[in-house]
Tab-separated table of C-alpha atoms and ligand atoms in Angstrom:
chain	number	residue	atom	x	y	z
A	1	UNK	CA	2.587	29.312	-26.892
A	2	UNK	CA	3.478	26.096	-28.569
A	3	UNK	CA	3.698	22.649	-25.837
A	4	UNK	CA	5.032	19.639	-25.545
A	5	UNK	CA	2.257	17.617	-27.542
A	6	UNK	CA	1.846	20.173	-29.885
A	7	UNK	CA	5.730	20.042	-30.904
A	8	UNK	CA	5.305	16.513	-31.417
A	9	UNK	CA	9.002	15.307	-30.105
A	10	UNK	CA	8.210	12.106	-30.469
A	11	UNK	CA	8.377	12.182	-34.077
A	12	UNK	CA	10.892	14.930	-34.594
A	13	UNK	CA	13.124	12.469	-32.840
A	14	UNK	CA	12.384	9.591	-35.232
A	15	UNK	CA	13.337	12.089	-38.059
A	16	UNK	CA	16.448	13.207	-36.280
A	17	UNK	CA	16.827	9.115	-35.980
A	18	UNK	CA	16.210	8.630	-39.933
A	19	UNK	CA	18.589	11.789	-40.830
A	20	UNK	CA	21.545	10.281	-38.373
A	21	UNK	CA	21.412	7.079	-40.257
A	22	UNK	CA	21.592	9.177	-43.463
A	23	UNK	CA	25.116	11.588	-42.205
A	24	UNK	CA	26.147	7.714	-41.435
A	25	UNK	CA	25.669	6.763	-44.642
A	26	UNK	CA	27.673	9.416	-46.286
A	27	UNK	CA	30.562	9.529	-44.099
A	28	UNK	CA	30.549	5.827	-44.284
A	29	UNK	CA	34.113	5.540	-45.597
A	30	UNK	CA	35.839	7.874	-42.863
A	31	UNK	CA	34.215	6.332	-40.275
A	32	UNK	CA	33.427	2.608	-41.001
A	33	UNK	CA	30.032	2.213	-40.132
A	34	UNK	CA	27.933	2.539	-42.933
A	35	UNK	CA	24.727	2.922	-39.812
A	36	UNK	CA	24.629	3.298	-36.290
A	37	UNK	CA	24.545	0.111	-34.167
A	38	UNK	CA	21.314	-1.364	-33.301
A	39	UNK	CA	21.539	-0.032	-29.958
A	40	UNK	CA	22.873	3.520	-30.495
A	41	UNK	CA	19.776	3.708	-32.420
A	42	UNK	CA	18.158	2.673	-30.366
A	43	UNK	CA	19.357	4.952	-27.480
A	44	UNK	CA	18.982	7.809	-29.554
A	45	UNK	CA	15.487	7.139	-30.531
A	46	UNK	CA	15.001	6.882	-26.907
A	47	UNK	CA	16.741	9.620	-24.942
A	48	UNK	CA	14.665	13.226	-25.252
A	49	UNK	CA	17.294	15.323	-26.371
A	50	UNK	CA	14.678	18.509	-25.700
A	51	UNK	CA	14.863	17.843	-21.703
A	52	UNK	CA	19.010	18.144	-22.316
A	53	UNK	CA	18.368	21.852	-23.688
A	54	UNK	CA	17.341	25.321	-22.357
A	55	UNK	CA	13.975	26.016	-22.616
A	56	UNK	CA	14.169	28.637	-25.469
A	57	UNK	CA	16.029	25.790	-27.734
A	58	UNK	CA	13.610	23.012	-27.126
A	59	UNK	CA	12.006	23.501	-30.791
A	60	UNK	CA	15.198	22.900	-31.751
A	61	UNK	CA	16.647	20.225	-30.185
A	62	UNK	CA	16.096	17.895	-32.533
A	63	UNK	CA	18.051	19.614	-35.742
A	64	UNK	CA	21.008	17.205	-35.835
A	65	UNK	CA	23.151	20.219	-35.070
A	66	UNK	CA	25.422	21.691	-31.876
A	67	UNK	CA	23.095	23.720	-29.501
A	68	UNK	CA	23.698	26.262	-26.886
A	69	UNK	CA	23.437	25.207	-23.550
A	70	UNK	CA	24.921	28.268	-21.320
A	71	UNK	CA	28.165	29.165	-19.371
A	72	UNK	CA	29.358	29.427	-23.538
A	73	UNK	CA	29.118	25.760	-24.013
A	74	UNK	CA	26.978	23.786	-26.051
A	75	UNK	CA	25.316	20.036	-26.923
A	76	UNK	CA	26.842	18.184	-29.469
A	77	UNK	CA	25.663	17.399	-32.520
A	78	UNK	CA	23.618	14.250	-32.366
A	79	UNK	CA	25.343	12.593	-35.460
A	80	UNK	CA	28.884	13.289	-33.479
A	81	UNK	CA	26.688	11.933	-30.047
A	82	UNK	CA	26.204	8.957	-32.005
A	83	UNK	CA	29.402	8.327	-33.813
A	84	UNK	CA	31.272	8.667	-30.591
A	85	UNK	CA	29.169	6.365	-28.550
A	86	UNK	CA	29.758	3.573	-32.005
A	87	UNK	CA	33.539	3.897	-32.534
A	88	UNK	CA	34.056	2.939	-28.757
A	89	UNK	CA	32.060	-0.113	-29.024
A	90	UNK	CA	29.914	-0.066	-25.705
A	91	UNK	CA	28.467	-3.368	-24.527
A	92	UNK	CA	26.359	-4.246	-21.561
A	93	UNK	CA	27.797	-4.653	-18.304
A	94	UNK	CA	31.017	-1.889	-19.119
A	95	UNK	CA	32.003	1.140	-17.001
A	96	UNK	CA	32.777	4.184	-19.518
A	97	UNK	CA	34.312	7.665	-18.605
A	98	UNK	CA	32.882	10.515	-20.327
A	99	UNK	CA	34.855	13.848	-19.736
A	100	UNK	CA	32.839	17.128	-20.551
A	101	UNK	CA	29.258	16.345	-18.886
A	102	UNK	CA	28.132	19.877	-20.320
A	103	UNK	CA	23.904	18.720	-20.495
A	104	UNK	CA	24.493	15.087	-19.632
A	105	UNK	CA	23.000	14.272	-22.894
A	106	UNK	CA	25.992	11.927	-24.104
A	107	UNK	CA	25.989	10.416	-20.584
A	108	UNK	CA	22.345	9.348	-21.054
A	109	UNK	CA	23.102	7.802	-24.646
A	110	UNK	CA	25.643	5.929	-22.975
A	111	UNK	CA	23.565	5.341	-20.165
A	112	UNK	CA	21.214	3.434	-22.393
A	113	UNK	CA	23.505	0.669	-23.204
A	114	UNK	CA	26.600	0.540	-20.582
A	115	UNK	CA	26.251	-0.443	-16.892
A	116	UNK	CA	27.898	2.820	-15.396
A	117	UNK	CA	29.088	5.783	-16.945
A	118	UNK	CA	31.443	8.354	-15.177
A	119	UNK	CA	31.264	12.062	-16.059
A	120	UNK	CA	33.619	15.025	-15.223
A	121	UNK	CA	32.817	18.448	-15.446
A	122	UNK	CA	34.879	21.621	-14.737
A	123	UNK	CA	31.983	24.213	-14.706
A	124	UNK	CA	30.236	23.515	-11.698
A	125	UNK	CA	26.378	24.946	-12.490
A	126	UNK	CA	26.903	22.900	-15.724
A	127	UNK	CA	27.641	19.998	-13.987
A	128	UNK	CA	25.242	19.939	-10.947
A	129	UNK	CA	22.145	20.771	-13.598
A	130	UNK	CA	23.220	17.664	-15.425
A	131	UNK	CA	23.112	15.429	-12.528
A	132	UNK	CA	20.169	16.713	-11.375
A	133	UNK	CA	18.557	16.197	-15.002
A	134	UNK	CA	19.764	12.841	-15.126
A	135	UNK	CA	18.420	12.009	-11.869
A	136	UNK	CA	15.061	13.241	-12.664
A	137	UNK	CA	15.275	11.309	-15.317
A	138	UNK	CA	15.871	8.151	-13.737
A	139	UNK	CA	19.619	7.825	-14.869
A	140	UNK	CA	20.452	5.952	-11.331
A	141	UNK	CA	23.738	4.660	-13.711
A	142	UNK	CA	25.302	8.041	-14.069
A	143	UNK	CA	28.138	9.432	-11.218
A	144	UNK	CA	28.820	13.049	-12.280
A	145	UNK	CA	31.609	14.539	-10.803
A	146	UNK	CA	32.838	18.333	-11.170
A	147	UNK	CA	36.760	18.644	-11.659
A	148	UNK	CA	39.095	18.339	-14.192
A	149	UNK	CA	38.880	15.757	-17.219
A	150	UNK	CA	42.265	16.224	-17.905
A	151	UNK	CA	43.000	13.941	-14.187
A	152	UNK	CA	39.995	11.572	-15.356
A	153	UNK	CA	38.204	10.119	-12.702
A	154	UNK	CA	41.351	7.628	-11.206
A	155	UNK	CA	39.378	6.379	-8.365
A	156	UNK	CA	37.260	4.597	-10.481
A	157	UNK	CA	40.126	3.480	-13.221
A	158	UNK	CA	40.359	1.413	-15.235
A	159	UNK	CA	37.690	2.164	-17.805
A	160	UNK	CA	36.476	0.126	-20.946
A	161	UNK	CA	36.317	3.053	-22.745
A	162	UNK	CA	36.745	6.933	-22.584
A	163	UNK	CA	34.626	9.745	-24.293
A	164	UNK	CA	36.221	12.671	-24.278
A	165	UNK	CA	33.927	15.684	-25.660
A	166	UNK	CA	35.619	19.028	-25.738
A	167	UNK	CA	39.119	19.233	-27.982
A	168	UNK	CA	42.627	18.675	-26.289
A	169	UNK	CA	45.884	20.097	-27.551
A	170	UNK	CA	47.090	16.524	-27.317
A	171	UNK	CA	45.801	13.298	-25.508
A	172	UNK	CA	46.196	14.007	-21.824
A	173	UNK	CA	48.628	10.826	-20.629
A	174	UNK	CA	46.274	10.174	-17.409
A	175	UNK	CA	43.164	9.229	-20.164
A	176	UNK	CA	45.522	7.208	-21.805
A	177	UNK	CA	46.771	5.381	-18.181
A	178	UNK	CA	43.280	5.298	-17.204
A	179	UNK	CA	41.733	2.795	-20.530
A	180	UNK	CA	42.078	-0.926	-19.946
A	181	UNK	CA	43.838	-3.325	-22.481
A	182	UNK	CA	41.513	-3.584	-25.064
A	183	UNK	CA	39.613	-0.760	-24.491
A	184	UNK	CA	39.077	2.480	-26.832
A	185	UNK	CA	39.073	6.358	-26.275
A	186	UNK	CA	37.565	8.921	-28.548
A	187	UNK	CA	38.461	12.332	-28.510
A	188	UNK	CA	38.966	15.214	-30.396
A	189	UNK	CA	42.644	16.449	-30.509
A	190	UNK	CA	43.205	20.528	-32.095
A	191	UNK	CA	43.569	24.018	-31.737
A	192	UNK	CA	40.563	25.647	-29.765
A	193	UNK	CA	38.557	26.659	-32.514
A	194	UNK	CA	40.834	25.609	-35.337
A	195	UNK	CA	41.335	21.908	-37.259
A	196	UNK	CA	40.629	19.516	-35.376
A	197	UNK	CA	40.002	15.298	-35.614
A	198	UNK	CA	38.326	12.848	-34.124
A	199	UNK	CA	40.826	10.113	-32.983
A	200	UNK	CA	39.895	6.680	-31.816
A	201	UNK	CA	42.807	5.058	-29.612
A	202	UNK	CA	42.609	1.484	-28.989
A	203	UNK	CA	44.773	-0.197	-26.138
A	204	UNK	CA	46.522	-3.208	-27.287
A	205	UNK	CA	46.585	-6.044	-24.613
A	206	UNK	CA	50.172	-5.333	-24.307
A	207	UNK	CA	50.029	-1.610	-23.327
A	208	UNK	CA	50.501	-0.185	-27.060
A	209	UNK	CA	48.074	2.269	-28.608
A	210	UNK	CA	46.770	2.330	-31.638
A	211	UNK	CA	45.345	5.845	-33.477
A	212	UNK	CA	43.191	6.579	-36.134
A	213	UNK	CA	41.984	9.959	-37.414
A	214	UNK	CA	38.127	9.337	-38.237
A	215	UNK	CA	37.008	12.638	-39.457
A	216	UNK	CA	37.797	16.798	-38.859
A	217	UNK	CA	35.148	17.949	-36.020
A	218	UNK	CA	34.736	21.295	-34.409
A	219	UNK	CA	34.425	20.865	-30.295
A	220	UNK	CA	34.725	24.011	-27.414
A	221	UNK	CA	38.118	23.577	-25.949
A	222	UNK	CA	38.482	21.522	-23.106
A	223	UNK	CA	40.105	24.096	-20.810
A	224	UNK	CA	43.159	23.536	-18.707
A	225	UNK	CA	42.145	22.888	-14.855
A	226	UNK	CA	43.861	24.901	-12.288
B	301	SAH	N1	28.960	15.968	-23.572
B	301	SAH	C1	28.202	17.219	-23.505
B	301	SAH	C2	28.746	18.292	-24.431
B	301	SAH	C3	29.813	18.954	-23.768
B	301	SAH	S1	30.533	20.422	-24.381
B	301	SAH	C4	26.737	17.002	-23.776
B	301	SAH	O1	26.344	15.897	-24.140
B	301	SAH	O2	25.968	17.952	-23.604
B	301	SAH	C5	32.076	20.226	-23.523
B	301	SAH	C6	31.992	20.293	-22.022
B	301	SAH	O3	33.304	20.089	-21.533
B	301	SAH	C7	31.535	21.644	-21.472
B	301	SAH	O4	30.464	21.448	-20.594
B	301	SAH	C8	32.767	22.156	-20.751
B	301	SAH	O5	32.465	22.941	-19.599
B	301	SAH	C9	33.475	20.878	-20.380
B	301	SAH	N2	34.898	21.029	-20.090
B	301	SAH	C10	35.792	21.889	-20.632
B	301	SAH	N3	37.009	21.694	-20.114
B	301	SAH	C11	36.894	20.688	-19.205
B	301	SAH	C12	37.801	20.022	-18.335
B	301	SAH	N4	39.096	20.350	-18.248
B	301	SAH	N5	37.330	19.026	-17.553
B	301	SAH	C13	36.021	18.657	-17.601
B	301	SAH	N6	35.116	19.250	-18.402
B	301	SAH	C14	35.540	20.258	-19.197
């Protein structure tokens, strides 16, 4: 029934854009940034969240909410998309680790403003549809690689930052080994399907981390690899 040019993404994503800026705004004094970053707004006002999602979710892909995107996973919420990509600080020229491809969607945000990003799935279809989106695309920046996020990617070590996008028990140690000094990791640490938070870890140059709770979130688990 409905099309492309009659759904009008364009502006639904400036909308989704404008209502971001406004979740920002109110959870300025968990988080501390009172707006996203010139260019996470920019990547978000750029990157078509409705290519990222089944068909039959596409008038919805720009509600800033979680959406389902098969084999029981789901999108993130673009605020959370956002947030994450901020509180690691991404600046031209870094290589970032994302584990949790799921619909390459956070990979592309990232995409937008780092020089490489590295992405680990464990679901296989998942992960080959997402490279193959983000290759149509044009996202020549993005290695996907199916396996477990729990090993990162340590071929490719050490990273300037690590976004982790499913919830761990605890922070898997090989994340941790894999950040460079001065670099930052955000993941959420919890029971599957329970309390959870959003932690920020920041590498000291001398090898200490740092952690901060920024906020209670509500990811799918990231499941132990065999
Ligand atoms: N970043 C994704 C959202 C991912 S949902 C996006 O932008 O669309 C979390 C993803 O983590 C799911 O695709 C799930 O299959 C994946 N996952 C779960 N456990 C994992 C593991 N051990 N290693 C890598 N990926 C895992």
């Amino acid at each position: 029934m409905s099309t492309a040019a009659a759904q009008d993404f364009d502006g639904q994503r400036a909308r989704l854009v404008a209502e971001v800026d406004a979740t920002y705004a109110a959870t300025r004094l968990e988080t501390g940034f009172a707006a996203m970053s010139p260019p996470v707004r920019a990547a978000l006002g750029k990157v078509e969240r409705h290519r990222f999602v089944p068909a039959r979710q596409q008038s919805l892909a720009y509600r800033n909410r979680p959406l389902p995107i098969g084999s029981g996973q789901t999108i993130s919420q673009p605020y959370i998309v956002a947030l994450s990509t901020d509180l690691v600080l991404p600046q031209a020229g870094q290589r970032v680790l994302e584990i949790g491809t799921g619909s390459g969607y956070q990979a592309a945000v990232l995409a937008e403003i780092v020089s490489t990003v590295y992405s680990v799935e464990l679901l296989p279809a998942l992960g080959k549809e997402a490279a193959q989106r983000l290759q149509s695309l044009g996202y020549a920046n993005v290695e996907v690689r199916i396996g477990d996020g729990y090993q990162g990617w340590p071929e490719h070590a050490p990273f300037d930052a690590i976004v982790v996008t499913a919830a761990a028990p605890k922070v898997p140690e090989a994340l941790v080994e894999q950040l460079k000094p001065g670099g930052r990791m955000v993941i959420p640490v919890g029971a599957a399907g329970g309390a959870q938070e959003l932690l920020l870890l920041t590498k000291r140059a001398d090898g200490g981390i740092e952690r901060r709770s920024v906020l209670p979130v509500r990811f799918v688990p990231l499941v132990p690899g065999k």
